[in-house]
Amino acid sequence: MSLESTQPPQGGKNVLDILCGRVTCWLALVAIIASFLLPTEGAGIRLCATKVLFDVPCPGCGLTRSVTNVSHLQPIEAWNYHPFGLIIHPFFCIAALCLLLTDRTRKRIGVWCRRRHRVLYSIYMTFVFAFLAFGFTRLGLAVAGITEFAKINP
């Protein structure tokens, strides 16, 4: 997919519109509030279908616990559960704070982002690639029996 194809069609939405949209901001707020309420070691409920069905980690396994540990000021534990929690937590906080902005300010930020669309889209795609590369590498190590992921994420 070329960067040009990420531009929205007339009246359409692109990745940045979705990532910075109201729904995303509200979901981020709920996630941040939940991260302060959840226990750092997890609630004891397996949410990951990959872990439940195959007993191996998916690319996002441990992310909820990681974000929760960041909220509880335990960055080392957050890193051990999932290093991308340290990146996602601040993004969630910024997205939630965007709910406080006026429409005018949100529009100005939107214009700024659209002017830098190629760079921001490249950063986004780099993040997605790194996230998936980490997750599938961890999956491969777990399947090969090289990592002890099952012990830290029961």
mmCIF file with all atom_site columns, C-alpha atoms in Angstrom:
data_model
loop_
_atom_site.group_PDB
_atom_site.id
_atom_site.type_symbol
_atom_site.label_atom_id
_atom_site.label_alt_id
_atom_site.label_comp_id
_atom_site.label_asym_id
_atom_site.label_entity_id
_atom_site.label_seq_id
_atom_site.pdbx_PDB_ins_code
_atom_site.Cartn_x
_atom_site.Cartn_y
_atom_site.Cartn_z
_atom_site.occupancy
_atom_site.B_iso_or_equiv
_atom_site.pdbx_formal_charge
_atom_site.auth_seq_id
_atom_site.auth_comp_id
_atom_site.auth_asym_id
_atom_site.auth_atom_id
_atom_site.pdbx_PDB_model_num
ATOM 1   C CA . MET A 1 1   ? 0.000   0.000   0.000  1.00 0.00 ? 1   MET A CA 1
ATOM 2   C CA . SER A 1 2   ? 1.512   3.324   -1.010 1.00 0.00 ? 2   SER A CA 1
ATOM 3   C CA . LEU A 1 3   ? 1.317   6.394   1.151  1.00 0.00 ? 3   LEU A CA 1
ATOM 4   C CA . GLU A 1 4   ? -0.855  8.069   -1.450 1.00 0.00 ? 4   GLU A CA 1
ATOM 5   C CA . SER A 1 5   ? -3.509  5.392   -1.002 1.00 0.00 ? 5   SER A CA 1
ATOM 6   C CA . THR A 1 6   ? -3.783  6.323   2.678  1.00 0.00 ? 6   THR A CA 1
ATOM 7   C CA . GLN A 1 7   ? -5.214  9.702   1.768  1.00 0.00 ? 7   GLN A CA 1
ATOM 8   C CA . PRO A 1 8   ? -8.960  9.718   2.329  1.00 0.00 ? 8   PRO A CA 1
ATOM 9   C CA . PRO A 1 9   ? -11.311 9.793   -0.614 1.00 0.00 ? 9   PRO A CA 1
ATOM 10  C CA . GLN A 1 10  ? -13.472 12.870  -0.873 1.00 0.00 ? 10  GLN A CA 1
ATOM 11  C CA . GLY A 1 11  ? -15.288 13.005  2.464  1.00 0.00 ? 11  GLY A CA 1
ATOM 12  C CA . GLY A 1 12  ? -13.676 9.753   3.683  1.00 0.00 ? 12  GLY A CA 1
ATOM 13  C CA . LYS A 1 13  ? -11.507 9.040   6.709  1.00 0.00 ? 13  LYS A CA 1
ATOM 14  C CA . ASN A 1 14  ? -7.875  8.033   6.882  1.00 0.00 ? 14  ASN A CA 1
ATOM 15  C CA . VAL A 1 15  ? -5.936  6.239   9.614  1.00 0.00 ? 15  VAL A CA 1
ATOM 16  C CA . LEU A 1 16  ? -5.193  9.450   11.501 1.00 0.00 ? 16  LEU A CA 1
ATOM 17  C CA . ASP A 1 17  ? -8.854  10.469  11.488 1.00 0.00 ? 17  ASP A CA 1
ATOM 18  C CA . ILE A 1 18  ? -9.761  7.158   13.072 1.00 0.00 ? 18  ILE A CA 1
ATOM 19  C CA . LEU A 1 19  ? -6.894  7.117   15.596 1.00 0.00 ? 19  LEU A CA 1
ATOM 20  C CA . CYS A 1 20  ? -7.701  10.645  16.716 1.00 0.00 ? 20  CYS A CA 1
ATOM 21  C CA . GLY A 1 21  ? -11.487 10.391  16.486 1.00 0.00 ? 21  GLY A CA 1
ATOM 22  C CA . ARG A 1 22  ? -13.970 10.844  19.303 1.00 0.00 ? 22  ARG A CA 1
ATOM 23  C CA . VAL A 1 23  ? -14.708 7.120   19.635 1.00 0.00 ? 23  VAL A CA 1
ATOM 24  C CA . THR A 1 24  ? -11.002 6.326   19.977 1.00 0.00 ? 24  THR A CA 1
ATOM 25  C CA . CYS A 1 25  ? -10.605 9.079   22.569 1.00 0.00 ? 25  CYS A CA 1
ATOM 26  C CA . TRP A 1 26  ? -13.509 7.752   24.644 1.00 0.00 ? 26  TRP A CA 1
ATOM 27  C CA . LEU A 1 27  ? -12.181 4.182   24.429 1.00 0.00 ? 27  LEU A CA 1
ATOM 28  C CA . ALA A 1 28  ? -8.772  5.440   25.509 1.00 0.00 ? 28  ALA A CA 1
ATOM 29  C CA . LEU A 1 29  ? -10.329 7.193   28.511 1.00 0.00 ? 29  LEU A CA 1
ATOM 30  C CA . VAL A 1 30  ? -12.132 3.997   29.542 1.00 0.00 ? 30  VAL A CA 1
ATOM 31  C CA . ALA A 1 31  ? -8.905  2.002   29.129 1.00 0.00 ? 31  ALA A CA 1
ATOM 32  C CA . ILE A 1 32  ? -6.915  4.435   31.270 1.00 0.00 ? 32  ILE A CA 1
ATOM 33  C CA . ILE A 1 33  ? -9.546  4.486   34.031 1.00 0.00 ? 33  ILE A CA 1
ATOM 34  C CA . ALA A 1 34  ? -9.704  0.674   33.970 1.00 0.00 ? 34  ALA A CA 1
ATOM 35  C CA . SER A 1 35  ? -5.911  0.458   34.152 1.00 0.00 ? 35  SER A CA 1
ATOM 36  C CA . PHE A 1 36  ? -5.976  2.267   37.494 1.00 0.00 ? 36  PHE A CA 1
ATOM 37  C CA . LEU A 1 37  ? -8.706  -0.032  38.830 1.00 0.00 ? 37  LEU A CA 1
ATOM 38  C CA . LEU A 1 38  ? -7.368  -3.404  37.652 1.00 0.00 ? 38  LEU A CA 1
ATOM 39  C CA . PRO A 1 39  ? -4.825  -5.329  39.732 1.00 0.00 ? 39  PRO A CA 1
ATOM 40  C CA . THR A 1 40  ? -1.298  -5.217  38.311 1.00 0.00 ? 40  THR A CA 1
ATOM 41  C CA . GLU A 1 41  ? -1.016  -9.003  38.096 1.00 0.00 ? 41  GLU A CA 1
ATOM 42  C CA . GLY A 1 42  ? -4.288  -9.327  36.197 1.00 0.00 ? 42  GLY A CA 1
ATOM 43  C CA . ALA A 1 43  ? -7.842  -10.113 37.189 1.00 0.00 ? 43  ALA A CA 1
ATOM 44  C CA . GLY A 1 44  ? -7.388  -13.864 36.735 1.00 0.00 ? 44  GLY A CA 1
ATOM 45  C CA . ILE A 1 45  ? -9.535  -13.951 33.611 1.00 0.00 ? 45  ILE A CA 1
ATOM 46  C CA . ARG A 1 46  ? -8.030  -15.122 30.332 1.00 0.00 ? 46  ARG A CA 1
ATOM 47  C CA . LEU A 1 47  ? -9.164  -12.770 27.607 1.00 0.00 ? 47  LEU A CA 1
ATOM 48  C CA . CYS A 1 48  ? -6.880  -13.973 24.823 1.00 0.00 ? 48  CYS A CA 1
ATOM 49  C CA . ALA A 1 49  ? -8.420  -16.660 22.622 1.00 0.00 ? 49  ALA A CA 1
ATOM 50  C CA . THR A 1 50  ? -4.979  -17.647 21.298 1.00 0.00 ? 50  THR A CA 1
ATOM 51  C CA . LYS A 1 51  ? -3.714  -18.243 24.832 1.00 0.00 ? 51  LYS A CA 1
ATOM 52  C CA . VAL A 1 52  ? -6.864  -20.139 25.844 1.00 0.00 ? 52  VAL A CA 1
ATOM 53  C CA . LEU A 1 53  ? -7.045  -22.344 22.739 1.00 0.00 ? 53  LEU A CA 1
ATOM 54  C CA . PHE A 1 54  ? -3.386  -22.936 21.950 1.00 0.00 ? 54  PHE A CA 1
ATOM 55  C CA . ASP A 1 55  ? -1.531  -21.951 25.157 1.00 0.00 ? 55  ASP A CA 1
ATOM 56  C CA . VAL A 1 56  ? 0.759   -19.588 23.226 1.00 0.00 ? 56  VAL A CA 1
ATOM 57  C CA . PRO A 1 57  ? 0.892   -15.787 23.300 1.00 0.00 ? 57  PRO A CA 1
ATOM 58  C CA . CYS A 1 58  ? -0.664  -13.608 20.632 1.00 0.00 ? 58  CYS A CA 1
ATOM 59  C CA . PRO A 1 59  ? 1.092   -10.343 19.671 1.00 0.00 ? 59  PRO A CA 1
ATOM 60  C CA . GLY A 1 60  ? -0.975  -8.451  22.252 1.00 0.00 ? 60  GLY A CA 1
ATOM 61  C CA . CYS A 1 61  ? -0.762  -10.895 25.162 1.00 0.00 ? 61  CYS A CA 1
ATOM 62  C CA . GLY A 1 62  ? 0.222   -9.089  28.350 1.00 0.00 ? 62  GLY A CA 1
ATOM 63  C CA . LEU A 1 63  ? -0.680  -5.662  26.986 1.00 0.00 ? 63  LEU A CA 1
ATOM 64  C CA . THR A 1 64  ? -3.509  -5.040  29.469 1.00 0.00 ? 64  THR A CA 1
ATOM 65  C CA . ARG A 1 65  ? -1.270  -5.987  32.385 1.00 0.00 ? 65  ARG A CA 1
ATOM 66  C CA . SER A 1 66  ? 1.514   -3.858  30.963 1.00 0.00 ? 66  SER A CA 1
ATOM 67  C CA . VAL A 1 67  ? -0.701  -0.766  30.679 1.00 0.00 ? 67  VAL A CA 1
ATOM 68  C CA . THR A 1 68  ? -2.050  -1.448  34.175 1.00 0.00 ? 68  THR A CA 1
ATOM 69  C CA . ASN A 1 69  ? 1.471   -1.632  35.576 1.00 0.00 ? 69  ASN A CA 1
ATOM 70  C CA . VAL A 1 70  ? 2.367   1.668   33.900 1.00 0.00 ? 70  VAL A CA 1
ATOM 71  C CA . SER A 1 71  ? -0.650  3.258   35.631 1.00 0.00 ? 71  SER A CA 1
ATOM 72  C CA . HIS A 1 72  ? 0.543   1.825   38.938 1.00 0.00 ? 72  HIS A CA 1
ATOM 73  C CA . LEU A 1 73  ? 4.046   3.262   38.319 1.00 0.00 ? 73  LEU A CA 1
ATOM 74  C CA . GLN A 1 74  ? 5.688   -0.138  37.871 1.00 0.00 ? 74  GLN A CA 1
ATOM 75  C CA . PRO A 1 75  ? 7.536   0.280   34.550 1.00 0.00 ? 75  PRO A CA 1
ATOM 76  C CA . ILE A 1 76  ? 9.821   -2.744  34.935 1.00 0.00 ? 76  ILE A CA 1
ATOM 77  C CA . GLU A 1 77  ? 6.869   -5.072  35.478 1.00 0.00 ? 77  GLU A CA 1
ATOM 78  C CA . ALA A 1 78  ? 5.077   -3.336  32.587 1.00 0.00 ? 78  ALA A CA 1
ATOM 79  C CA . TRP A 1 79  ? 8.082   -4.019  30.342 1.00 0.00 ? 79  TRP A CA 1
ATOM 80  C CA . ASN A 1 80  ? 8.136   -7.678  31.413 1.00 0.00 ? 80  ASN A CA 1
ATOM 81  C CA . TYR A 1 81  ? 4.476   -8.187  30.503 1.00 0.00 ? 81  TYR A CA 1
ATOM 82  C CA . HIS A 1 82  ? 4.675   -6.341  27.172 1.00 0.00 ? 82  HIS A CA 1
ATOM 83  C CA . PRO A 1 83  ? 7.142   -3.575  26.261 1.00 0.00 ? 83  PRO A CA 1
ATOM 84  C CA . PHE A 1 84  ? 4.637   -1.829  23.980 1.00 0.00 ? 84  PHE A CA 1
ATOM 85  C CA . GLY A 1 85  ? 2.478   -0.980  26.998 1.00 0.00 ? 85  GLY A CA 1
ATOM 86  C CA . LEU A 1 86  ? 5.014   1.738   27.783 1.00 0.00 ? 86  LEU A CA 1
ATOM 87  C CA . ILE A 1 87  ? 4.265   3.299   24.379 1.00 0.00 ? 87  ILE A CA 1
ATOM 88  C CA . ILE A 1 88  ? 0.523   2.704   24.275 1.00 0.00 ? 88  ILE A CA 1
ATOM 89  C CA . HIS A 1 89  ? -0.186  4.100   27.768 1.00 0.00 ? 89  HIS A CA 1
ATOM 90  C CA . PRO A 1 90  ? 0.972   7.656   26.948 1.00 0.00 ? 90  PRO A CA 1
ATOM 91  C CA . PHE A 1 91  ? -0.917  7.523   23.631 1.00 0.00 ? 91  PHE A CA 1
ATOM 92  C CA . PHE A 1 92  ? -4.090  6.562   25.517 1.00 0.00 ? 92  PHE A CA 1
ATOM 93  C CA . CYS A 1 93  ? -3.543  9.435   27.964 1.00 0.00 ? 93  CYS A CA 1
ATOM 94  C CA . ILE A 1 94  ? -3.049  11.946  25.145 1.00 0.00 ? 94  ILE A CA 1
ATOM 95  C CA . ALA A 1 95  ? -6.100  10.604  23.290 1.00 0.00 ? 95  ALA A CA 1
ATOM 96  C CA . ALA A 1 96  ? -8.217  10.851  26.454 1.00 0.00 ? 96  ALA A CA 1
ATOM 97  C CA . LEU A 1 97  ? -7.029  14.419  27.069 1.00 0.00 ? 97  LEU A CA 1
ATOM 98  C CA . CYS A 1 98  ? -8.117  15.325  23.537 1.00 0.00 ? 98  CYS A CA 1
ATOM 99  C CA . LEU A 1 99  ? -11.691 15.056  24.799 1.00 0.00 ? 99  LEU A CA 1
ATOM 100 C CA . LEU A 1 100 ? -11.060 18.287  26.723 1.00 0.00 ? 100 LEU A CA 1
ATOM 101 C CA . LEU A 1 101 ? -10.048 20.235  23.626 1.00 0.00 ? 101 LEU A CA 1
ATOM 102 C CA . THR A 1 102 ? -12.383 22.643  21.897 1.00 0.00 ? 102 THR A CA 1
ATOM 103 C CA . ASP A 1 103 ? -13.615 21.822  18.407 1.00 0.00 ? 103 ASP A CA 1
ATOM 104 C CA . ARG A 1 104 ? -11.490 24.655  17.046 1.00 0.00 ? 104 ARG A CA 1
ATOM 105 C CA . THR A 1 105 ? -8.319  23.255  18.634 1.00 0.00 ? 105 THR A CA 1
ATOM 106 C CA . ARG A 1 106 ? -9.112  19.734  17.401 1.00 0.00 ? 106 ARG A CA 1
ATOM 107 C CA . LYS A 1 107 ? -9.558  21.093  13.876 1.00 0.00 ? 107 LYS A CA 1
ATOM 108 C CA . ARG A 1 108 ? -6.223  22.913  14.066 1.00 0.00 ? 108 ARG A CA 1
ATOM 109 C CA . ILE A 1 109 ? -4.505  19.721  15.208 1.00 0.00 ? 109 ILE A CA 1
ATOM 110 C CA . GLY A 1 110 ? -6.239  17.877  12.362 1.00 0.00 ? 110 GLY A CA 1
ATOM 111 C CA . VAL A 1 111 ? -4.881  20.369  9.842  1.00 0.00 ? 111 VAL A CA 1
ATOM 112 C CA . TRP A 1 112 ? -1.394  20.029  11.345 1.00 0.00 ? 112 TRP A CA 1
ATOM 113 C CA . CYS A 1 113 ? -1.608  16.225  11.116 1.00 0.00 ? 113 CYS A CA 1
ATOM 114 C CA . ARG A 1 114 ? -2.873  16.268  7.535  1.00 0.00 ? 114 ARG A CA 1
ATOM 115 C CA . ARG A 1 115 ? 0.066   18.446  6.520  1.00 0.00 ? 115 ARG A CA 1
ATOM 116 C CA . ARG A 1 116 ? 2.393   15.834  8.018  1.00 0.00 ? 116 ARG A CA 1
ATOM 117 C CA . HIS A 1 117 ? 0.347   12.844  6.951  1.00 0.00 ? 117 HIS A CA 1
ATOM 118 C CA . ARG A 1 118 ? 3.170   10.949  5.244  1.00 0.00 ? 118 ARG A CA 1
ATOM 119 C CA . VAL A 1 119 ? 5.496   11.198  8.232  1.00 0.00 ? 119 VAL A CA 1
ATOM 120 C CA . LEU A 1 120 ? 2.784   10.350  10.758 1.00 0.00 ? 120 LEU A CA 1
ATOM 121 C CA . TYR A 1 121 ? 1.550   7.438   8.656  1.00 0.00 ? 121 TYR A CA 1
ATOM 122 C CA . SER A 1 122 ? 5.130   6.138   8.380  1.00 0.00 ? 122 SER A CA 1
ATOM 123 C CA . ILE A 1 123 ? 5.502   6.327   12.172 1.00 0.00 ? 123 ILE A CA 1
ATOM 124 C CA . TYR A 1 124 ? 2.195   4.505   12.593 1.00 0.00 ? 124 TYR A CA 1
ATOM 125 C CA . MET A 1 125 ? 3.155   1.736   10.157 1.00 0.00 ? 125 MET A CA 1
ATOM 126 C CA . THR A 1 126 ? 6.578   1.358   11.821 1.00 0.00 ? 126 THR A CA 1
ATOM 127 C CA . PHE A 1 127 ? 4.828   0.921   15.162 1.00 0.00 ? 127 PHE A CA 1
ATOM 128 C CA . VAL A 1 128 ? 2.423   -1.675  13.736 1.00 0.00 ? 128 VAL A CA 1
ATOM 129 C CA . PHE A 1 129 ? 5.270   -3.588  12.083 1.00 0.00 ? 129 PHE A CA 1
ATOM 130 C CA . ALA A 1 130 ? 7.402   -3.532  15.262 1.00 0.00 ? 130 ALA A CA 1
ATOM 131 C CA . PHE A 1 131 ? 4.408   -4.608  17.376 1.00 0.00 ? 131 PHE A CA 1
ATOM 132 C CA . LEU A 1 132 ? 3.666   -7.566  15.110 1.00 0.00 ? 132 LEU A CA 1
ATOM 133 C CA . ALA A 1 133 ? 7.351   -8.485  14.744 1.00 0.00 ? 133 ALA A CA 1
ATOM 134 C CA . PHE A 1 134 ? 7.724   -8.545  18.530 1.00 0.00 ? 134 PHE A CA 1
ATOM 135 C CA . GLY A 1 135 ? 4.516   -10.525 18.986 1.00 0.00 ? 135 GLY A CA 1
ATOM 136 C CA . PHE A 1 136 ? 5.266   -13.157 16.372 1.00 0.00 ? 136 PHE A CA 1
ATOM 137 C CA . THR A 1 137 ? 8.878   -13.494 17.532 1.00 0.00 ? 137 THR A CA 1
ATOM 138 C CA . ARG A 1 138 ? 7.617   -14.100 21.062 1.00 0.00 ? 138 ARG A CA 1
ATOM 139 C CA . LEU A 1 139 ? 5.075   -16.586 19.683 1.00 0.00 ? 139 LEU A CA 1
ATOM 140 C CA . GLY A 1 140 ? 7.821   -18.470 17.833 1.00 0.00 ? 140 GLY A CA 1
ATOM 141 C CA . LEU A 1 141 ? 10.005  -18.572 20.937 1.00 0.00 ? 141 LEU A CA 1
ATOM 142 C CA . ALA A 1 142 ? 7.085   -19.857 23.030 1.00 0.00 ? 142 ALA A CA 1
ATOM 143 C CA . VAL A 1 143 ? 6.225   -22.578 20.507 1.00 0.00 ? 143 VAL A CA 1
ATOM 144 C CA . ALA A 1 144 ? 9.908   -23.611 20.365 1.00 0.00 ? 144 ALA A CA 1
ATOM 145 C CA . GLY A 1 145 ? 9.994   -23.784 24.164 1.00 0.00 ? 145 GLY A CA 1
ATOM 146 C CA . ILE A 1 146 ? 12.731  -21.144 24.388 1.00 0.00 ? 146 ILE A CA 1
ATOM 147 C CA . THR A 1 147 ? 10.747  -18.614 26.418 1.00 0.00 ? 147 THR A CA 1
ATOM 148 C CA . GLU A 1 148 ? 8.836   -19.102 29.641 1.00 0.00 ? 148 GLU A CA 1
ATOM 149 C CA . PHE A 1 149 ? 5.994   -16.812 28.648 1.00 0.00 ? 149 PHE A CA 1
ATOM 150 C CA . ALA A 1 150 ? 3.362   -19.176 30.050 1.00 0.00 ? 150 ALA A CA 1
ATOM 151 C CA . LYS A 1 151 ? 4.777   -18.678 33.561 1.00 0.00 ? 151 LYS A CA 1
ATOM 152 C CA . ILE A 1 152 ? 4.459   -14.889 33.523 1.00 0.00 ? 152 ILE A CA 1
ATOM 153 C CA . ASN A 1 153 ? 1.097   -14.839 31.769 1.00 0.00 ? 153 ASN A CA 1
ATOM 154 C CA . PRO A 1 154 ? -0.973  -17.726 33.149 1.00 0.00 ? 154 PRO A CA 1
#
